[in-house]
PDB file of C-alpha atoms and ligand atoms in Angstrom:
ATOM      1  CA  MET A   1      14.191 -19.848 -43.089  1.00  0.00           C
ATOM      2  CA  THR A   2      16.140 -17.923 -45.592  1.00  0.00           C
ATOM      3  CA  ASP A   3      16.953 -20.336 -48.639  1.00  0.00           C
ATOM      4  CA  VAL A   4      20.906 -19.272 -49.107  1.00  0.00           C
ATOM      5  CA  THR A   5      21.466 -21.446 -52.147  1.00  0.00           C
ATOM      6  CA  ALA A   6      18.303 -19.656 -53.909  1.00  0.00           C
ATOM      7  CA  GLU A   7      19.526 -16.242 -53.089  1.00  0.00           C
ATOM      8  CA  LYS A   8      23.083 -17.006 -54.306  1.00  0.00           C
ATOM      9  CA  SER A   9      21.721 -18.404 -57.479  1.00  0.00           C
ATOM     10  CA  ASN A  10      19.588 -15.421 -58.030  1.00  0.00           C
ATOM     11  CA  GLU A  11      22.304 -12.959 -57.516  1.00  0.00           C
ATOM     12  CA  VAL A  12      24.559 -14.889 -60.053  1.00  0.00           C
ATOM     13  CA  LYS A  13      21.795 -14.696 -62.278  1.00  0.00           C
ATOM     14  CA  ALA A  14      21.289 -11.058 -62.182  1.00  0.00           C
ATOM     15  CA  THR A  15      24.835 -10.756 -62.718  1.00  0.00           C
ATOM     16  CA  ALA A  16      24.752 -12.786 -65.876  1.00  0.00           C
ATOM     17  CA  ALA A  17      21.897 -10.642 -67.299  1.00  0.00           C
ATOM     18  CA  ALA A  18      23.532  -7.393 -66.474  1.00  0.00           C
ATOM     19  CA  SER A  19      26.977  -8.631 -67.784  1.00  0.00           C
ATOM     20  CA  GLY A  20      26.152  -8.966 -71.561  1.00  0.00           C
ATOM     21  CA  ALA A  21      25.065  -5.216 -71.556  1.00  0.00           C
ATOM     22  CA  SER A  22      27.622  -4.023 -69.863  1.00  0.00           C
ATOM     23  CA  ALA A  23      30.277  -5.796 -72.151  1.00  0.00           C
ATOM     24  CA  THR A  24      28.641  -4.080 -75.200  1.00  0.00           C
ATOM     25  CA  GLU A  25      28.255  -0.676 -73.637  1.00  0.00           C
ATOM     26  CA  ARG A  26      31.853  -0.819 -72.616  1.00  0.00           C
ATOM     27  CA  PHE A  27      32.826  -1.990 -76.492  1.00  0.00           C
ATOM     28  CA  GLN A  28      31.032   0.793 -78.035  1.00  0.00           C
ATOM     29  CA  ALA A  29      32.815   3.175 -75.694  1.00  0.00           C
ATOM     30  CA  LYS A  30      36.251   1.759 -76.488  1.00  0.00           C
ATOM     31  CA  GLU A  31      38.618   3.687 -78.757  1.00  0.00           C
ATOM     32  CA  ARG A  32      38.975   1.479 -81.854  1.00  0.00           C
ATOM     33  CA  SER A  33      40.906   2.290 -85.409  1.00  0.00           C
ATOM     34  CA  GLU A  34      38.690   3.110 -88.240  1.00  0.00           C
ATOM     35  CA  ALA A  35      38.097   0.113 -90.642  1.00  0.00           C
ATOM     36  CA  ALA A  36      40.944  -0.051 -92.824  1.00  0.00           C
ATOM     37  CA  SER A  37      39.517  -2.463 -95.284  1.00  0.00           C
ATOM     38  CA  GLY A  38      38.954  -1.527 -99.006  1.00  0.00           C
ATOM     39  CA  LYS A  39      35.882  -2.380-101.115  1.00  0.00           C
ATOM     40  CA  GLU A  40      37.634  -5.549-102.508  1.00  0.00           C
ATOM     41  CA  ARG A  41      38.785  -6.846 -98.957  1.00  0.00           C
ATOM     42  CA  VAL A  42      35.355  -6.302 -97.856  1.00  0.00           C
ATOM     43  CA  SER A  43      33.409  -7.895-100.743  1.00  0.00           C
ATOM     44  CA  THR A  44      35.940 -11.005-100.337  1.00  0.00           C
ATOM     45  CA  LEU A  45      35.305 -11.555 -96.531  1.00  0.00           C
ATOM     46  CA  ALA A  46      31.267 -10.719 -96.806  1.00  0.00           C
ATOM     47  CA  SER A  47      31.181 -13.113-100.111  1.00  0.00           C
ATOM     48  CA  GLU A  48      33.118 -15.984 -98.393  1.00  0.00           C
ATOM     49  CA  VAL A  49      31.300 -15.878 -95.052  1.00  0.00           C
ATOM     50  CA  LEU A  50      27.895 -15.930 -96.969  1.00  0.00           C
ATOM     51  CA  ALA A  51      29.071 -18.607 -99.180  1.00  0.00           C
ATOM     52  CA  ALA A  52      30.049 -20.809 -96.054  1.00  0.00           C
ATOM     53  CA  VAL A  53      26.443 -20.082 -94.688  1.00  0.00           C
ATOM     54  CA  HIS A  54      24.920 -21.035 -98.026  1.00  0.00           C
ATOM     55  CA  ASP A  55      27.101 -24.253 -98.139  1.00  0.00           C
ATOM     56  CA  VAL A  56      25.820 -25.375 -94.678  1.00  0.00           C
ATOM     57  CA  ILE A  57      22.082 -24.615 -95.518  1.00  0.00           C
ATOM     58  CA  ARG A  58      22.706 -26.954 -98.621  1.00  0.00           C
ATOM     59  CA  ARG A  59      24.399 -29.764 -96.753  1.00  0.00           C
ATOM     60  CA  HIS A  60      21.940 -29.746 -93.905  1.00  0.00           C
ATOM     61  CA  LYS A  61      18.624 -28.930 -95.937  1.00  0.00           C
ATOM     62  CA  VAL A  62      17.780 -26.127 -93.377  1.00  0.00           C
ATOM     63  CA  THR A  63      14.152 -25.532 -93.112  1.00  0.00           C
ATOM     64  CA  TYR A  64      12.219 -22.684 -92.911  1.00  0.00           C
ATOM     65  CA  ALA A  65      11.554 -23.298 -89.096  1.00  0.00           C
ATOM     66  CA  GLU A  66      15.116 -23.537 -88.614  1.00  0.00           C
ATOM     67  CA  TYR A  67      15.654 -20.576 -90.563  1.00  0.00           C
ATOM     68  CA  ASP A  68      12.756 -18.489 -88.515  1.00  0.00           C
ATOM     69  CA  ALA A  69      14.432 -19.667 -85.259  1.00  0.00           C
ATOM     70  CA  LEU A  70      17.796 -18.494 -86.496  1.00  0.00           C
ATOM     71  CA  LYS A  71      16.421 -15.181 -87.099  1.00  0.00           C
ATOM     72  CA  ALA A  72      14.718 -14.749 -83.817  1.00  0.00           C
ATOM     73  CA  TRP A  73      17.954 -15.879 -82.182  1.00  0.00           C
ATOM     74  CA  LEU A  74      19.980 -13.364 -84.007  1.00  0.00           C
ATOM     75  CA  ILE A  75      17.782 -10.526 -83.105  1.00  0.00           C
ATOM     76  CA  GLN A  76      17.847 -11.621 -79.670  1.00  0.00           C
ATOM     77  CA  VAL A  77      21.655 -11.567 -79.065  1.00  0.00           C
ATOM     78  CA  GLY A  78      21.570  -8.116 -80.138  1.00  0.00           C
ATOM     79  CA  LEU A  79      18.583  -7.278 -77.730  1.00  0.00           C
ATOM     80  CA  ASP A  80      20.654  -8.904 -74.695  1.00  0.00           C
ATOM     81  CA  GLY A  81      23.598  -6.926 -75.577  1.00  0.00           C
ATOM     82  CA  GLU A  82      25.377 -10.409 -76.133  1.00  0.00           C
ATOM     83  CA  TRP A  83      27.388  -9.776 -79.267  1.00  0.00           C
ATOM     84  CA  PRO A  84      30.649  -9.119 -77.592  1.00  0.00           C
ATOM     85  CA  LEU A  85      30.120 -12.459 -75.675  1.00  0.00           C
ATOM     86  CA  PHE A  86      29.233 -14.495 -78.620  1.00  0.00           C
ATOM     87  CA  LEU A  87      32.240 -13.257 -80.703  1.00  0.00           C
ATOM     88  CA  ASP A  88      34.818 -13.181 -77.977  1.00  0.00           C
ATOM     89  CA  VAL A  89      33.611 -16.952 -76.973  1.00  0.00           C
ATOM     90  CA  TRP A  90      33.260 -18.603 -80.209  1.00  0.00           C
ATOM     91  CA  VAL A  91      35.332 -16.174 -82.993  1.00  0.00           C
ATOM     92  CA  GLU A  92      38.088 -14.266 -81.197  1.00  0.00           C
ATOM     93  CA  HIS A  93      40.486 -17.268 -80.544  1.00  0.00           C
ATOM     94  CA  VAL A  94      40.854 -17.800 -84.228  1.00  0.00           C
ATOM     95  CA  VAL A  95      41.471 -13.901 -85.019  1.00  0.00           C
ATOM     96  CA  GLU A  96      44.100 -13.980 -82.362  1.00  0.00           C
ATOM     97  CA  GLU A  97      45.739 -17.147 -83.795  1.00  0.00           C
ATOM     98  CA  VAL A  98      46.209 -15.744 -87.425  1.00  0.00           C
ATOM     99  CA  ASN A  99      47.307 -12.360 -86.022  1.00  0.00           C
ATOM    100  CA  ASN A 100      49.946 -13.534 -83.834  1.00  0.00           C
ATOM    101  CA  GLU A 101      51.152 -16.982 -85.213  1.00  0.00           C
ATOM    102  CA  ALA A 102      54.331 -15.662 -86.415  1.00  0.00           C
ATOM    103  CA  ARG A 103      55.036 -13.111 -83.394  1.00  0.00           C
ATOM    104  CA  PRO A 104      58.086 -14.121 -81.366  1.00  0.00           C
ATOM    105  CA  GLY A 105      57.958 -14.083 -77.577  1.00  0.00           C
ATOM    106  CA  SER A 106      55.430 -15.368 -75.157  1.00  0.00           C
ATOM    107  CA  LYS A 107      52.097 -16.843 -76.504  1.00  0.00           C
ATOM    108  CA  GLY A 108      48.997 -14.867 -76.257  1.00  0.00           C
ATOM    109  CA  THR A 109      45.504 -15.491 -76.415  1.00  0.00           C
ATOM    110  CA  ILE A 110      42.013 -13.969 -76.389  1.00  0.00           C
ATOM    111  CA  GLU A 111      41.068 -10.675 -74.281  1.00  0.00           C
ATOM    112  CA  GLY A 112      37.574 -11.477 -73.512  1.00  0.00           C
ATOM    113  CA  PRO A 113      34.933  -9.079 -72.885  1.00  0.00           C
ATOM    114  CA  TYR A 114      36.051  -8.164 -69.401  1.00  0.00           C
ATOM    115  CA  TYR A 115      38.916  -6.521 -69.683  1.00  0.00           C
ATOM    116  CA  VAL A 116      38.710  -2.692 -68.128  1.00  0.00           C
ATOM    117  CA  PRO A 117      41.531  -0.051 -68.613  1.00  0.00           C
ATOM    118  CA  GLY A 118      42.916   2.250 -65.734  1.00  0.00           C
ATOM    119  CA  ALA A 119      43.274  -0.196 -63.012  1.00  0.00           C
ATOM    120  CA  PRO A 120      45.050   0.957 -59.869  1.00  0.00           C
ATOM    121  CA  ALA A 121      48.605   1.556 -60.456  1.00  0.00           C
ATOM    122  CA  LEU A 122      50.831  -1.004 -58.044  1.00  0.00           C
ATOM    123  CA  SER A 123      54.293  -1.333 -57.486  1.00  0.00           C
ATOM    124  CA  ALA A 124      56.534  -4.386 -58.761  1.00  0.00           C
ATOM    125  CA  ASP A 125      55.923  -6.308 -55.276  1.00  0.00           C
ATOM    126  CA  ALA A 126      52.279  -5.712 -54.253  1.00  0.00           C
ATOM    127  CA  ALA A 127      49.032  -7.352 -53.460  1.00  0.00           C
ATOM    128  CA  LEU A 128      45.869  -6.991 -56.011  1.00  0.00           C
ATOM    129  CA  PRO A 129      43.050  -4.864 -54.625  1.00  0.00           C
ATOM    130  CA  MET A 130      40.957  -7.475 -52.710  1.00  0.00           C
ATOM    131  CA  ARG A 131      38.238  -7.443 -49.970  1.00  0.00           C
ATOM    132  CA  GLU A 132      39.066  -8.053 -46.107  1.00  0.00           C
ATOM    133  CA  GLY A 133      39.416 -11.908 -45.996  1.00  0.00           C
ATOM    134  CA  GLU A 134      38.911 -12.397 -49.710  1.00  0.00           C
ATOM    135  CA  SER A 135      37.952 -16.022 -50.097  1.00  0.00           C
ATOM    136  CA  GLY A 136      40.169 -18.611 -52.356  1.00  0.00           C
ATOM    137  CA  THR A 137      43.520 -20.037 -52.089  1.00  0.00           C
ATOM    138  CA  PRO A 138      46.414 -17.450 -51.766  1.00  0.00           C
ATOM    139  CA  LEU A 139      48.592 -17.282 -54.925  1.00  0.00           C
ATOM    140  CA  VAL A 140      51.876 -15.642 -55.280  1.00  0.00           C
ATOM    141  CA  PHE A 141      52.417 -15.121 -59.041  1.00  0.00           C
ATOM    142  CA  GLN A 142      55.693 -13.597 -59.952  1.00  0.00           C
ATOM    143  CA  GLY A 143      58.128 -13.600 -63.081  1.00  0.00           C
ATOM    144  CA  GLN A 144      60.294 -11.272 -65.132  1.00  0.00           C
ATOM    145  CA  VAL A 145      59.294  -9.218 -68.213  1.00  0.00           C
ATOM    146  CA  ARG A 146      61.858  -9.671 -71.243  1.00  0.00           C
ATOM    147  CA  SER A 147      62.331  -8.582 -74.714  1.00  0.00           C
ATOM    148  CA  ALA A 148      61.973 -11.596 -77.122  1.00  0.00           C
ATOM    149  CA  ASP A 149      65.997 -11.482 -77.536  1.00  0.00           C
ATOM    150  CA  GLY A 150      66.327 -11.604 -73.656  1.00  0.00           C
ATOM    151  CA  THR A 151      66.875  -8.028 -72.920  1.00  0.00           C
ATOM    152  CA  LEU A 152      65.303  -7.139 -69.676  1.00  0.00           C
ATOM    153  CA  LEU A 153      62.274  -4.688 -69.759  1.00  0.00           C
ATOM    154  CA  PRO A 154      62.475  -2.418 -66.579  1.00  0.00           C
ATOM    155  CA  GLY A 155      59.277  -0.489 -66.212  1.00  0.00           C
ATOM    156  CA  ALA A 156      57.079  -2.566 -68.328  1.00  0.00           C
ATOM    157  CA  LEU A 157      53.531  -2.604 -67.052  1.00  0.00           C
ATOM    158  CA  VAL A 158      51.834  -5.930 -66.307  1.00  0.00           C
ATOM    159  CA  ASP A 159      48.037  -5.287 -66.295  1.00  0.00           C
ATOM    160  CA  ILE A 160      46.180  -8.392 -64.554  1.00  0.00           C
ATOM    161  CA  TRP A 161      42.556  -8.839 -64.227  1.00  0.00           C
ATOM    162  CA  GLN A 162      40.723 -12.008 -62.803  1.00  0.00           C
ATOM    163  CA  ALA A 163      37.541 -13.769 -61.547  1.00  0.00           C
ATOM    164  CA  ASP A 164      37.393 -14.073 -57.778  1.00  0.00           C
ATOM    165  CA  ALA A 165      36.713 -17.541 -56.044  1.00  0.00           C
ATOM    166  CA  ASP A 166      32.948 -17.379 -57.036  1.00  0.00           C
ATOM    167  CA  GLY A 167      34.056 -16.889 -60.576  1.00  0.00           C
ATOM    168  CA  LEU A 168      32.812 -13.409 -60.580  1.00  0.00           C
ATOM    169  CA  TYR A 169      34.533 -10.185 -62.105  1.00  0.00           C
ATOM    170  CA  ALA A 170      34.333  -6.706 -60.531  1.00  0.00           C
ATOM    171  CA  GLN A 171      32.423  -4.279 -62.647  1.00  0.00           C
ATOM    172  CA  PHE A 172      30.557  -6.955 -64.281  1.00  0.00           C
ATOM    173  CA  ALA A 173      28.846  -8.556 -61.228  1.00  0.00           C
ATOM    174  CA  PRO A 174      26.965  -6.678 -58.588  1.00  0.00           C
ATOM    175  CA  ASN A 175      28.515  -5.941 -54.903  1.00  0.00           C
ATOM    176  CA  LEU A 176      32.083  -6.203 -55.787  1.00  0.00           C
ATOM    177  CA  PRO A 177      34.424  -3.286 -54.948  1.00  0.00           C
ATOM    178  CA  GLU A 178      35.330  -1.416 -58.382  1.00  0.00           C
ATOM    179  CA  TRP A 179      38.643  -2.789 -58.803  1.00  0.00           C
ATOM    180  CA  ASN A 180      38.422  -6.170 -57.071  1.00  0.00           C
ATOM    181  CA  LEU A 181      41.318  -7.935 -58.411  1.00  0.00           C
ATOM    182  CA  ARG A 182      42.312  -5.788 -60.899  1.00  0.00           C
ATOM    183  CA  GLY A 183      45.591  -3.823 -60.971  1.00  0.00           C
ATOM    184  CA  SER A 184      48.205  -2.473 -63.002  1.00  0.00           C
ATOM    185  CA  VAL A 185      51.736  -3.308 -62.005  1.00  0.00           C
ATOM    186  CA  THR A 186      55.020  -1.771 -62.981  1.00  0.00           C
ATOM    187  CA  VAL A 187      57.781  -4.180 -62.897  1.00  0.00           C
ATOM    188  CA  ASP A 188      61.209  -3.101 -61.224  1.00  0.00           C
ATOM    189  CA  GLU A 189      64.616  -2.389 -62.476  1.00  0.00           C
ATOM    190  CA  LYS A 190      65.256  -6.041 -63.593  1.00  0.00           C
ATOM    191  CA  GLY A 191      61.930  -6.509 -64.953  1.00  0.00           C
ATOM    192  CA  THR A 192      60.518  -8.490 -62.070  1.00  0.00           C
ATOM    193  CA  PHE A 193      57.248  -8.567 -60.438  1.00  0.00           C
ATOM    194  CA  ARG A 194      55.613 -10.293 -57.466  1.00  0.00           C
ATOM    195  CA  ILE A 195      51.890 -10.303 -57.408  1.00  0.00           C
ATOM    196  CA  ARG A 196      49.829 -11.495 -54.189  1.00  0.00           C
ATOM    197  CA  THR A 197      46.421 -12.623 -54.990  1.00  0.00           C
ATOM    198  CA  VAL A 198      43.992 -15.431 -54.749  1.00  0.00           C
ATOM    199  CA  GLU A 199      43.440 -18.314 -57.136  1.00  0.00           C
ATOM    200  CA  PRO A 200      40.196 -17.450 -59.598  1.00  0.00           C
ATOM    201  CA  ALA A 201      37.754 -19.791 -59.987  1.00  0.00           C
ATOM    202  CA  PRO A 202      36.099 -21.506 -63.272  1.00  0.00           C
ATOM    203  CA  TYR A 203      33.163 -19.863 -64.514  1.00  0.00           C
ATOM    204  CA  GLN A 204      30.501 -20.332 -66.825  1.00  0.00           C
ATOM    205  CA  ILE A 205      29.816 -17.560 -69.298  1.00  0.00           C
ATOM    206  CA  PRO A 206      26.535 -16.002 -68.716  1.00  0.00           C
ATOM    207  CA  THR A 207      23.519 -18.696 -69.331  1.00  0.00           C
ATOM    208  CA  ASP A 208      20.477 -16.638 -68.689  1.00  0.00           C
ATOM    209  CA  GLY A 209      20.708 -15.021 -72.371  1.00  0.00           C
ATOM    210  CA  SER A 210      20.984 -15.827 -75.958  1.00  0.00           C
ATOM    211  CA  CYS A 211      24.332 -17.410 -75.786  1.00  0.00           C
ATOM    212  CA  GLY A 212      22.920 -19.542 -72.814  1.00  0.00           C
ATOM    213  CA  LYS A 213      20.017 -20.528 -75.098  1.00  0.00           C
ATOM    214  CA  LEU A 214      22.337 -21.681 -77.847  1.00  0.00           C
ATOM    215  CA  ILE A 215      24.467 -23.770 -75.355  1.00  0.00           C
ATOM    216  CA  ALA A 216      21.277 -25.449 -73.989  1.00  0.00           C
ATOM    217  CA  ALA A 217      20.009 -25.806 -77.333  1.00  0.00           C
ATOM    218  CA  ALA A 218      23.084 -27.654 -78.457  1.00  0.00           C
ATOM    219  CA  GLY A 219      23.577 -29.524 -75.243  1.00  0.00           C
ATOM    220  CA  TRP A 220      26.979 -28.030 -74.842  1.00  0.00           C
ATOM    221  CA  HIS A 221      28.643 -26.814 -71.487  1.00  0.00           C
ATOM    222  CA  ALA A 222      29.263 -23.201 -70.691  1.00  0.00           C
ATOM    223  CA  TRP A 223      32.491 -23.458 -68.699  1.00  0.00           C
ATOM    224  CA  ARG A 224      35.906 -21.340 -68.715  1.00  0.00           C
ATOM    225  CA  PRO A 225      38.833 -22.707 -66.765  1.00  0.00           C
ATOM    226  CA  ALA A 226      40.152 -20.637 -64.040  1.00  0.00           C
ATOM    227  CA  HIS A 227      42.641 -18.200 -65.514  1.00  0.00           C
ATOM    228  CA  LEU A 228      44.490 -14.874 -64.786  1.00  0.00           C
ATOM    229  CA  HIS A 229      44.177 -12.287 -67.737  1.00  0.00           C
ATOM    230  CA  LEU A 230      47.162 -10.182 -68.657  1.00  0.00           C
ATOM    231  CA  LYS A 231      47.979  -7.567 -70.954  1.00  0.00           C
ATOM    232  CA  VAL A 232      51.698  -6.704 -70.687  1.00  0.00           C
ATOM    233  CA  SER A 233      53.281  -3.407 -72.387  1.00  0.00           C
ATOM    234  CA  ALA A 234      56.692  -2.015 -72.836  1.00  0.00           C
ATOM    235  CA  PRO A 235      57.805   0.945 -74.849  1.00  0.00           C
ATOM    236  CA  GLY A 236      59.161  -0.342 -78.429  1.00  0.00           C
ATOM    237  CA  HIS A 237      57.075  -3.611 -77.903  1.00  0.00           C
ATOM    238  CA  GLN A 238      53.942  -5.009 -79.135  1.00  0.00           C
ATOM    239  CA  THR A 239      51.402  -5.363 -76.203  1.00  0.00           C
ATOM    240  CA  LEU A 240      50.794  -9.245 -75.426  1.00  0.00           C
ATOM    241  CA  THR A 241      47.138 -10.044 -74.297  1.00  0.00           C
ATOM    242  CA  THR A 242      47.186 -13.554 -72.915  1.00  0.00           C
ATOM    243  CA  GLN A 243      45.834 -15.648 -70.035  1.00  0.00           C
ATOM    244  CA  LEU A 244      47.199 -18.219 -67.761  1.00  0.00           C
ATOM    245  CA  TYR A 245      45.581 -21.527 -66.658  1.00  0.00           C
ATOM    246  CA  PHE A 246      46.134 -23.950 -63.796  1.00  0.00           C
ATOM    247  CA  ARG A 247      47.538 -27.583 -64.561  1.00  0.00           C
ATOM    248  CA  GLY A 248      45.080 -30.042 -63.814  1.00  0.00           C
ATOM    249  CA  GLY A 249      42.104 -27.485 -63.429  1.00  0.00           C
ATOM    250  CA  GLU A 250      38.225 -28.236 -64.526  1.00  0.00           C
ATOM    251  CA  HIS A 251      37.984 -27.386 -68.170  1.00  0.00           C
ATOM    252  CA  VAL A 252      41.351 -26.995 -69.120  1.00  0.00           C
ATOM    253  CA  THR A 253      41.060 -29.202 -71.776  1.00  0.00           C
ATOM    254  CA  ASP A 254      37.584 -28.322 -72.893  1.00  0.00           C
ATOM    255  CA  ASP A 255      37.381 -24.441 -72.618  1.00  0.00           C
ATOM    256  CA  ILE A 256      34.280 -22.964 -74.172  1.00  0.00           C
ATOM    257  CA  ALA A 257      36.288 -20.243 -75.600  1.00  0.00           C
ATOM    258  CA  SER A 258      38.855 -22.440 -77.116  1.00  0.00           C
ATOM    259  CA  ALA A 259      41.548 -20.131 -75.657  1.00  0.00           C
ATOM    260  CA  VAL A 260      44.010 -22.435 -73.875  1.00  0.00           C
ATOM    261  CA  LYS A 261      47.248 -23.221 -75.339  1.00  0.00           C
ATOM    262  CA  PRO A 262      49.972 -25.788 -73.860  1.00  0.00           C
ATOM    263  CA  GLU A 263      52.434 -22.899 -73.084  1.00  0.00           C
ATOM    264  CA  LEU A 264      49.814 -20.821 -71.052  1.00  0.00           C
ATOM    265  CA  VAL A 265      49.376 -23.629 -68.325  1.00  0.00           C
ATOM    266  CA  LEU A 266      50.917 -22.923 -65.098  1.00  0.00           C
ATOM    267  CA  ASP A 267      52.143 -25.403 -62.463  1.00  0.00           C
ATOM    268  CA  PRO A 268      51.787 -23.809 -59.175  1.00  0.00           C
ATOM    269  CA  ALA A 269      53.758 -25.255 -56.235  1.00  0.00           C
ATOM    270  CA  PRO A 270      53.034 -24.987 -52.512  1.00  0.00           C
ATOM    271  CA  ALA A 271      54.023 -21.534 -51.201  1.00  0.00           C
ATOM    272  CA  ALA A 272      57.162 -21.589 -49.242  1.00  0.00           C
ATOM    273  CA  ASP A 273      55.379 -20.007 -46.096  1.00  0.00           C
ATOM    274  CA  GLY A 274      52.869 -22.927 -46.347  1.00  0.00           C
ATOM    275  CA  ASN A 275      50.056 -20.398 -47.193  1.00  0.00           C
ATOM    276  CA  GLY A 276      48.570 -21.254 -50.817  1.00  0.00           C
ATOM    277  CA  HIS A 277      50.415 -21.507 -53.855  1.00  0.00           C
ATOM    278  CA  GLU A 278      53.161 -19.943 -55.821  1.00  0.00           C
ATOM    279  CA  VAL A 279      54.133 -19.783 -59.240  1.00  0.00           C
ATOM    280  CA  HIS A 280      56.897 -18.304 -61.821  1.00  0.00           C
ATOM    281  CA  TYR A 281      55.931 -17.110 -65.377  1.00  0.00           C
ATOM    282  CA  ASP A 282      58.195 -15.073 -67.498  1.00  0.00           C
ATOM    283  CA  LEU A 283      56.850 -12.753 -70.045  1.00  0.00           C
ATOM    284  CA  GLU A 284      58.666 -12.014 -73.401  1.00  0.00           C
ATOM    285  CA  LEU A 285      57.540  -9.391 -75.572  1.00  0.00           C
ATOM    286  CA  ALA A 286      57.948  -9.109 -79.308  1.00  0.00           C
ATOM    287  CA  PRO A 287      59.642  -5.811 -80.668  1.00  0.00           C
ATOM    288  CA  GLU A 288      57.357  -3.329 -82.226  1.00  0.00           C
ATOM    289  CA  GLN A 289      57.492  -3.960 -86.222  1.00  0.00           C
TER     290      GLN A 289
HETATM  291 FE1  FE2 B   1      38.161 -14.244 -67.952  1.00  0.00          FE
END
């Protein structure tokens, strides 16, 4: 008799090992601006990071055994390709906070490691690409894209990507169609969109690599609450990168990535046709500075 549970668990483990390396390759291929910091800025930031580390060592009287364990772990994070995962889970949320705290319009949050540009173009009223009989509760996600002053933004793009009902992302997990539950929606002349999808599941960040070792050693959990990822753009406006969560969902109050904000929690209602849920959420973009 086949042990289906063991097979499933092996499949997810293989996924976890592959996704770290995949996130590193994708990041290295990404276009990014040249470091714009002068020597003084680099010196200030590097000195203060080191001073914070020295302070922890002094306060906790870190031993040589602990120092060696740290070195071994840091080396392994790189070998596992998990620096993008580590940084996006435990550091990015503060970078997002300080960069966007004064920005008008909808709240943003972290992008995370699983965005892939170039998703299939979809019309304003469309279903995300999904498998025949895609499992999960059907969800209709609709809303309007506006400028922060209320001006409608026809032609805005709503890029959406999400995990499936098993918590897995296309292009980071094996055996999923390339663009499963990923799409780039052009809103209509009123700035509105209506996207048919399924509710994503909460997922654990990969636990079989170095980040998982840290989580196990510290006795933490590895869960992210279920969420939709969005990247919303329109001419003359700053791109909004955000995530939307589900009220009452598991781990909404203890997200490992600390990315939940109260403004980003959806309240889905039963769908009018009795099939799943629907929710309305408007997105407001800040004008370019
Ligand atoms: Fe995610």
